[in-house]
mmCIF file of C-alpha atoms in Angstrom:
data_model
loop_
_atom_site.group_PDB
_atom_site.id
_atom_site.type_symbol
_atom_site.label_atom_id
_atom_site.label_comp_id
_atom_site.label_asym_id
_atom_site.label_seq_id
_atom_site.Cartn_x
_atom_site.Cartn_y
_atom_site.Cartn_z
ATOM 1 C CA MET A 1471 -21.848 -25.288 -23.750
ATOM 2 C CA SER A 1472 -18.393 -26.511 -22.212
ATOM 3 C CA VAL A 1473 -18.119 -27.855 -18.741
ATOM 4 C CA LEU A 1474 -16.277 -24.759 -17.870
ATOM 5 C CA THR A 1475 -18.763 -22.398 -19.176
ATOM 6 C CA GLU A 1476 -21.570 -24.194 -17.216
ATOM 7 C CA ILE A 1477 -19.547 -24.140 -14.048
ATOM 8 C CA VAL A 1478 -18.698 -20.381 -14.284
ATOM 9 C CA ALA A 1479 -22.296 -19.611 -15.132
ATOM 10 C CA GLY A 1480 -23.526 -21.359 -11.847
ATOM 11 C CA VAL A 1481 -20.587 -19.571 -9.852
ATOM 12 C CA ARG A 1482 -22.087 -16.178 -11.295
ATOM 13 C CA ALA A 1483 -25.458 -17.084 -10.053
ATOM 14 C CA ASP A 1484 -24.373 -18.221 -6.567
ATOM 15 C CA LEU A 1485 -22.289 -15.084 -6.238
ATOM 16 C CA ARG A 1486 -25.091 -12.915 -6.827
ATOM 17 C CA GLU A 1487 -26.958 -14.558 -4.084
ATOM 18 C CA ARG A 1488 -24.245 -14.178 -1.536
ATOM 19 C CA MET A 1489 -23.452 -10.559 -2.532
ATOM 20 C CA GLY A 1490 -27.166 -10.083 -1.550
ATOM 21 C CA GLU A 1491 -26.583 -11.502 1.874
ATOM 22 C CA VAL A 1492 -23.382 -9.602 2.864
ATOM 23 C CA SER A 1493 -22.698 -6.359 0.904
ATOM 24 C CA PRO A 1494 -19.434 -6.124 -1.079
ATOM 25 C CA GLU A 1495 -18.309 -3.211 1.036
ATOM 26 C CA VAL A 1496 -18.965 -5.075 4.436
ATOM 27 C CA LEU A 1497 -17.053 -7.936 3.164
ATOM 28 C CA ARG A 1498 -14.227 -5.977 1.764
ATOM 29 C CA ARG A 1499 -13.759 -3.991 5.146
ATOM 30 C CA ARG A 1500 -13.597 -7.545 6.924
ATOM 31 C CA ALA A 1501 -10.908 -8.693 4.371
ATOM 32 C CA GLU A 1502 -8.895 -5.387 4.596
ATOM 33 C CA SER A 1503 -8.823 -5.940 8.441
ATOM 34 C CA ARG A 1504 -8.118 -9.537 8.800
ATOM 35 C CA GLU A 1505 -4.743 -10.720 9.870
ATOM 36 C CA ALA A 1506 -2.880 -12.803 7.387
ATOM 37 C CA TRP A 1507 -1.697 -16.134 8.403
ATOM 38 C CA MET A 1508 1.039 -15.968 5.746
ATOM 39 C CA THR A 1509 2.432 -13.590 3.086
ATOM 40 C CA PRO A 1510 2.343 -14.145 -0.569
ATOM 41 C CA GLU A 1511 6.178 -14.562 -0.651
ATOM 42 C CA ALA A 1512 6.063 -17.006 2.228
ATOM 43 C CA VAL A 1513 3.466 -18.999 0.364
ATOM 44 C CA GLY A 1514 5.600 -19.256 -2.570
ATOM 45 C CA ALA A 1515 8.674 -20.058 -0.536
ATOM 46 C CA ALA A 1516 6.378 -23.121 1.057
ATOM 47 C CA LEU A 1517 5.766 -24.467 -2.569
ATOM 48 C CA ARG A 1518 9.413 -24.859 -3.557
ATOM 49 C CA CYS A 1519 12.041 -27.128 -2.032
ATOM 50 C CA ALA A 1520 15.651 -28.135 -3.457
ATOM 51 C CA ASP A 1521 15.324 -31.639 -1.957
ATOM 52 C CA GLY A 1522 12.236 -32.555 -4.065
ATOM 53 C CA VAL A 1523 8.713 -31.651 -5.011
ATOM 54 C CA ARG A 1524 6.027 -30.363 -2.711
ATOM 55 C CA LEU A 1525 2.571 -31.573 -2.372
ATOM 56 C CA ILE A 1526 -0.650 -29.638 -2.232
ATOM 57 C CA ALA A 1527 -3.222 -32.053 -1.033
ATOM 58 C CA GLU A 1528 -6.922 -31.541 -1.800
ATOM 59 C CA VAL A 1529 -10.166 -31.792 0.071
ATOM 60 C CA LYS A 1530 -12.437 -32.809 -2.796
ATOM 61 C CA ARG A 1531 -15.845 -34.521 -2.376
ATOM 62 C CA VAL A 1532 -16.906 -34.494 -6.155
ATOM 63 C CA SER A 1533 -15.128 -34.680 -9.449
ATOM 64 C CA PRO A 1534 -17.200 -33.714 -12.771
ATOM 65 C CA ALA A 1535 -15.171 -36.434 -14.352
ATOM 66 C CA ARG A 1536 -15.633 -39.097 -11.623
ATOM 67 C CA GLY A 1537 -18.702 -38.313 -9.890
ATOM 68 C CA LEU A 1538 -18.707 -38.643 -5.970
ATOM 69 C CA LEU A 1539 -15.421 -39.429 -4.678
ATOM 70 C CA ALA A 1540 -15.726 -39.320 -0.728
ATOM 71 C CA ALA A 1541 -18.334 -37.867 1.698
ATOM 72 C CA ILE A 1542 -15.569 -36.267 3.842
ATOM 73 C CA ASP A 1543 -17.666 -35.433 6.866
ATOM 74 C CA ARG A 1544 -14.777 -33.658 8.638
ATOM 75 C CA PRO A 1545 -12.602 -31.883 6.214
ATOM 76 C CA GLY A 1546 -10.536 -30.474 8.939
ATOM 77 C CA ALA A 1547 -9.559 -34.094 10.094
ATOM 78 C CA LEU A 1548 -8.667 -34.862 6.372
ATOM 79 C CA ALA A 1549 -6.717 -31.972 5.959
ATOM 80 C CA ALA A 1550 -4.799 -32.675 9.415
ATOM 81 C CA GLU A 1551 -4.093 -36.309 8.031
ATOM 82 C CA TYR A 1552 -2.435 -34.658 4.829
ATOM 83 C CA ALA A 1553 -0.259 -32.319 7.005
ATOM 84 C CA ALA A 1554 0.924 -35.249 9.016
ATOM 85 C CA GLY A 1555 1.877 -37.008 5.846
ATOM 86 C CA GLY A 1556 4.102 -33.995 4.729
ATOM 87 C CA ALA A 1557 1.711 -31.865 2.737
ATOM 88 C CA ALA A 1558 3.118 -28.466 2.030
ATOM 89 C CA ALA A 1559 -0.484 -26.661 1.477
ATOM 90 C CA ILE A 1560 -3.896 -27.901 1.482
ATOM 91 C CA SER A 1561 -6.349 -27.081 -1.442
ATOM 92 C CA VAL A 1562 -10.147 -26.708 -0.585
ATOM 93 C CA LEU A 1563 -12.774 -26.941 -3.174
ATOM 94 C CA THR A 1564 -15.441 -24.491 -2.367
ATOM 95 C CA GLU A 1565 -17.537 -24.585 -5.286
ATOM 96 C CA PRO A 1566 -20.943 -26.459 -4.424
ATOM 97 C CA ARG A 1567 -22.833 -27.352 -7.384
ATOM 98 C CA HIS A 1568 -20.255 -29.451 -9.357
ATOM 99 C CA PHE A 1569 -17.614 -30.073 -6.409
ATOM 100 C CA GLY A 1570 -19.852 -30.232 -3.230
ATOM 101 C CA GLY A 1571 -17.599 -27.887 -1.540
ATOM 102 C CA SER A 1572 -18.295 -24.636 0.463
ATOM 103 C CA LEU A 1573 -16.481 -21.880 2.499
ATOM 104 C CA ASP A 1574 -17.494 -23.921 5.822
ATOM 105 C CA ASP A 1575 -15.133 -26.501 4.391
ATOM 106 C CA LEU A 1576 -12.386 -23.653 4.109
ATOM 107 C CA ARG A 1577 -12.881 -22.249 7.632
ATOM 108 C CA ALA A 1578 -13.041 -26.068 9.202
ATOM 109 C CA VAL A 1579 -9.494 -26.683 7.488
ATOM 110 C CA ARG A 1580 -7.972 -23.401 8.469
ATOM 111 C CA ALA A 1581 -9.020 -24.128 12.182
ATOM 112 C CA ALA A 1582 -7.304 -27.388 11.680
ATOM 113 C CA VAL A 1583 -3.976 -26.895 10.051
ATOM 114 C CA ASP A 1584 -1.231 -24.042 9.999
ATOM 115 C CA ILE A 1585 0.149 -24.615 6.491
ATOM 116 C CA PRO A 1586 -0.873 -22.535 3.476
ATOM 117 C CA LEU A 1587 -4.569 -22.942 2.500
ATOM 118 C CA LEU A 1588 -5.781 -22.718 -1.173
ATOM 119 C CA ARG A 1589 -9.377 -21.669 -1.970
ATOM 120 C CA LYS A 1590 -9.787 -23.502 -5.077
ATOM 121 C CA ASP A 1591 -12.951 -22.308 -7.046
ATOM 122 C CA PHE A 1592 -13.588 -20.375 -10.320
ATOM 123 C CA VAL A 1593 -12.909 -17.031 -9.078
ATOM 124 C CA VAL A 1594 -14.448 -14.289 -11.395
ATOM 125 C CA HIS A 1595 -15.077 -11.289 -8.934
ATOM 126 C CA PRO A 1596 -13.045 -9.541 -6.220
ATOM 127 C CA TYR A 1597 -15.838 -10.636 -3.764
ATOM 128 C CA GLN A 1598 -14.654 -14.218 -4.072
ATOM 129 C CA LEU A 1599 -11.116 -13.041 -2.952
ATOM 130 C CA ALA A 1600 -12.625 -11.129 -0.003
ATOM 131 C CA GLU A 1601 -14.431 -14.203 0.873
ATOM 132 C CA ALA A 1602 -11.270 -16.244 0.695
ATOM 133 C CA ALA A 1603 -9.230 -13.850 2.833
ATOM 134 C CA VAL A 1604 -11.938 -13.618 5.410
ATOM 135 C CA ALA A 1605 -12.231 -17.326 5.566
ATOM 136 C CA GLY A 1606 -8.582 -17.931 6.313
ATOM 137 C CA ALA A 1607 -7.137 -18.548 2.839
ATOM 138 C CA ASP A 1608 -3.410 -17.706 1.829
ATOM 139 C CA LEU A 1609 -3.682 -18.557 -1.661
ATOM 140 C CA VAL A 1610 -6.493 -18.323 -4.324
ATOM 141 C CA LEU A 1611 -6.749 -20.051 -7.764
ATOM 142 C CA LEU A 1612 -7.298 -18.011 -10.883
ATOM 143 C CA ILE A 1613 -8.243 -19.860 -14.135
ATOM 144 C CA VAL A 1614 -6.900 -18.261 -17.117
ATOM 145 C CA ALA A 1615 -9.306 -19.779 -19.497
ATOM 146 C CA ALA A 1616 -12.382 -18.650 -17.117
ATOM 147 C CA LEU A 1617 -11.061 -14.911 -17.273
ATOM 148 C CA SER A 1618 -10.858 -11.903 -19.583
ATOM 149 C CA TRP A 1619 -7.411 -10.265 -19.865
ATOM 150 C CA PRO A 1620 -8.817 -7.316 -17.863
ATOM 151 C CA GLU A 1621 -10.369 -9.583 -15.271
ATOM 152 C CA LEU A 1622 -7.224 -11.575 -14.805
ATOM 153 C CA GLU A 1623 -5.007 -8.484 -14.411
ATOM 154 C CA MET A 1624 -7.420 -6.870 -11.908
ATOM 155 C CA LEU A 1625 -7.938 -10.011 -9.687
ATOM 156 C CA VAL A 1626 -4.325 -10.554 -9.420
ATOM 157 C CA ARG A 1627 -3.743 -7.181 -8.490
ATOM 158 C CA GLN A 1628 -6.533 -7.095 -6.000
ATOM 159 C CA ALA A 1629 -5.611 -10.495 -4.434
ATOM 160 C CA GLY A 1630 -2.237 -8.740 -3.446
ATOM 161 C CA GLU A 1631 -4.237 -5.972 -1.813
ATOM 162 C CA TYR A 1632 -5.749 -8.466 0.489
ATOM 163 C CA GLY A 1633 -2.644 -10.202 1.286
ATOM 164 C CA LEU A 1634 -3.378 -13.198 -0.951
ATOM 165 C CA ALA A 1635 -1.115 -15.295 -3.015
ATOM 166 C CA VAL A 1636 -2.542 -16.243 -6.499
ATOM 167 C CA LEU A 1637 -2.207 -19.867 -8.260
ATOM 168 C CA VAL A 1638 -2.684 -18.883 -11.915
ATOM 169 C CA GLU A 1639 -3.789 -22.044 -13.728
ATOM 170 C CA THR A 1640 -2.845 -22.425 -17.533
ATOM 171 C CA HIS A 1641 -3.287 -25.195 -20.071
ATOM 172 C CA THR A 1642 -1.934 -23.564 -23.311
ATOM 173 C CA GLU A 1643 1.325 -21.652 -24.195
ATOM 174 C CA GLU A 1644 -0.956 -18.534 -24.825
ATOM 175 C CA GLU A 1645 -2.176 -18.932 -21.238
ATOM 176 C CA VAL A 1646 0.942 -19.176 -19.764
ATOM 177 C CA ASP A 1647 2.021 -15.906 -21.594
ATOM 178 C CA ARG A 1648 -0.975 -14.236 -20.129
ATOM 179 C CA ALA A 1649 -0.507 -15.543 -16.589
ATOM 180 C CA LEU A 1650 3.146 -14.046 -16.774
ATOM 181 C CA ALA A 1651 2.083 -10.759 -18.109
ATOM 182 C CA ALA A 1652 -0.459 -10.399 -15.335
ATOM 183 C CA GLY A 1653 2.406 -11.012 -12.861
ATOM 184 C CA ALA A 1654 1.951 -14.458 -11.760
ATOM 185 C CA ARG A 1655 4.468 -15.755 -9.404
ATOM 186 C CA ILE A 1656 3.111 -19.172 -8.874
ATOM 187 C CA ILE A 1657 1.745 -20.707 -12.168
ATOM 188 C CA GLY A 1658 -0.214 -24.114 -12.459
ATOM 189 C CA VAL A 1659 -0.417 -26.242 -15.430
ATOM 190 C CA ASN A 1660 -3.230 -28.186 -15.616
ATOM 191 C CA ALA A 1661 -3.327 -31.452 -17.461
ATOM 192 C CA ARG A 1662 -6.886 -31.566 -17.638
ATOM 193 C CA ASP A 1663 -8.644 -29.403 -20.427
ATOM 194 C CA LEU A 1664 -11.644 -27.836 -18.600
ATOM 195 C CA ALA A 1665 -13.611 -27.734 -21.983
ATOM 196 C CA SER A 1666 -13.554 -31.385 -22.509
ATOM 197 C CA LEU A 1667 -12.240 -32.921 -19.289
ATOM 198 C CA ARG A 1668 -9.503 -34.865 -21.167
ATOM 199 C CA VAL A 1669 -6.214 -35.382 -19.244
ATOM 200 C CA ASP A 1670 -2.962 -35.123 -21.065
ATOM 201 C CA ARG A 1671 -0.090 -35.464 -18.608
ATOM 202 C CA ASP A 1672 2.393 -34.291 -21.198
ATOM 203 C CA VAL A 1673 1.209 -30.783 -21.088
ATOM 204 C CA TYR A 1674 3.082 -29.927 -18.078
ATOM 205 C CA ALA A 1675 6.430 -30.985 -19.678
ATOM 206 C CA GLY A 1676 5.429 -29.148 -22.650
ATOM 207 C CA LEU A 1677 4.745 -25.757 -20.950
ATOM 208 C CA ALA A 1678 7.247 -25.966 -18.046
ATOM 209 C CA ALA A 1679 10.340 -24.500 -20.405
ATOM 210 C CA ARG A 1680 8.073 -21.488 -21.040
ATOM 211 C CA ILE A 1681 7.850 -20.513 -17.330
ATOM 212 C CA PRO A 1682 11.027 -18.585 -15.836
ATOM 213 C CA GLY A 1683 12.882 -20.281 -13.092
ATOM 214 C CA ASP A 1684 11.950 -17.816 -10.567
ATOM 215 C CA VAL A 1685 8.380 -18.483 -10.917
ATOM 216 C CA VAL A 1686 6.971 -21.363 -8.894
ATOM 217 C CA THR A 1687 5.440 -24.195 -10.976
ATOM 218 C CA VAL A 1688 2.703 -26.519 -10.010
ATOM 219 C CA ALA A 1689 1.453 -29.403 -11.945
ATOM 220 C CA GLU A 1690 -2.087 -30.200 -11.706
ATOM 221 C CA SER A 1691 -4.360 -33.043 -12.401
ATOM 222 C CA GLY A 1692 -3.606 -36.678 -13.613
ATOM 223 C CA VAL A 1693 -1.924 -37.906 -10.432
ATOM 224 C CA ARG A 1694 -2.835 -41.421 -9.916
ATOM 225 C CA GLY A 1695 -0.122 -42.403 -7.411
ATOM 226 C CA PRO A 1696 3.442 -41.830 -6.762
ATOM 227 C CA ALA A 1697 4.732 -42.709 -10.343
ATOM 228 C CA ASP A 1698 2.725 -39.707 -11.573
ATOM 229 C CA VAL A 1699 4.334 -37.428 -8.945
ATOM 230 C CA ARG A 1700 7.728 -38.674 -9.668
ATOM 231 C CA ALA A 1701 7.227 -38.044 -13.602
ATOM 232 C CA TYR A 1702 6.089 -34.410 -12.748
ATOM 233 C CA ALA A 1703 9.143 -33.890 -10.344
ATOM 234 C CA GLN A 1704 11.378 -35.126 -13.357
ATOM 235 C CA ALA A 1705 9.740 -32.654 -15.433
ATOM 236 C CA GLY A 1706 10.692 -29.912 -13.127
ATOM 237 C CA ALA A 1707 7.502 -29.075 -11.131
ATOM 238 C CA ASP A 1708 8.059 -27.418 -7.960
ATOM 239 C CA ALA A 1709 4.848 -28.625 -6.397
ATOM 240 C CA VAL A 1710 2.215 -31.179 -7.478
ATOM 241 C CA LEU A 1711 -1.602 -30.678 -6.626
ATOM 242 C CA VAL A 1712 -3.393 -33.909 -5.957
ATOM 243 C CA GLY A 1713 -7.041 -34.581 -5.326
ATOM 244 C CA SER A 1714 -8.882 -37.769 -6.276
ATOM 245 C CA ALA A 1715 -6.028 -40.064 -5.768
ATOM 246 C CA LEU A 1716 -5.769 -38.939 -1.995
ATOM 247 C CA VAL A 1717 -9.363 -38.405 -1.081
ATOM 248 C CA THR A 1718 -10.158 -41.994 -2.270
ATOM 249 C CA ASP A 1719 -7.210 -43.633 -0.241
ATOM 250 C CA ALA A 1720 -8.018 -45.127 3.116
ATOM 251 C CA ARG A 1721 -4.578 -43.918 4.627
ATOM 252 C CA PRO A 1722 -4.079 -40.383 3.232
ATOM 253 C CA ALA A 1723 -1.290 -39.508 5.443
ATOM 254 C CA ASP A 1724 0.861 -42.536 4.154
ATOM 255 C CA ALA A 1725 -0.485 -41.703 0.513
ATOM 256 C CA VAL A 1726 1.047 -38.280 0.917
ATOM 257 C CA ALA A 1727 4.286 -39.613 2.206
ATOM 258 C CA ALA A 1728 4.476 -42.266 -0.457
ATOM 259 C CA MET A 1729 4.111 -39.556 -3.297
ATOM 260 C CA LEU A 1730 6.683 -37.081 -1.560
ATOM 261 C CA ALA A 1731 9.172 -39.932 -1.465
ATOM 262 C CA ALA A 1732 8.678 -40.538 -5.156
ATOM 263 C CA GLY A 1733 9.383 -37.149 -5.845
ATOM 264 C CA ARG A 1734 12.634 -36.512 -3.870
ATOM 265 C CA ARG A 1735 15.336 -35.251 -6.109
ATOM 266 C CA GLU A 1736 18.141 -37.788 -5.170
ATOM 267 C CA GLY A 1737 16.014 -40.607 -6.536
ATOM 268 C CA LEU A 1738 15.354 -39.070 -10.018
ATOM 269 C CA THR A 1739 17.057 -40.142 -13.015
#
């Protein structure tokens, strides 16, 4: 069993439990009646800047590849540090079994910052979109490798009905094509193969040319510091998602600022 298959199996089991506690109908009504913080179009605009790469900074306790990264007792305080450093958006891992996250983390971060908020999880059911909307997310992650074509198309459409933007994650040419066909306006290219957990930082450059210029592109994984942000910016990324390198830094605001400085357009050659 691949790592991705194992994670998704756990996600589906936890999902069944939560659906038994709050019915899909009740949660759907709450999601439909919520007041969105930001429109999907505004989220996309926040992740693109002519002057340089944008940064999505992640609240992430555990990595399946590296184990425990940080305790993060106050996720809202960490997110505020990221925002102070200039992060354009905050990503919050909400998967509990392999990443140590929760929807409580998402709610805590929403209370602490007013920039776009991404629910990063293995979304396989509309119920999770409703959860994200109710908890205050502006953006949700959909992983092409974890979804069938009907599931991907349906979840992109349903997210829009809840007023959520979607970051559609890809790793291959075929997955990029599927993301575009599903109507994705923000596409992530993950340098980490979720089946093997191996990282290949050249994946982004290899796929970027396949993505139209009017679609926001996000480079994911493999960022060890400012030099990697610079390399992704040189390859044309609009935004870079950074997790482990930030949560393990004693000065997260400064770390964000240093990465943004490395990704400024005028400094690229």
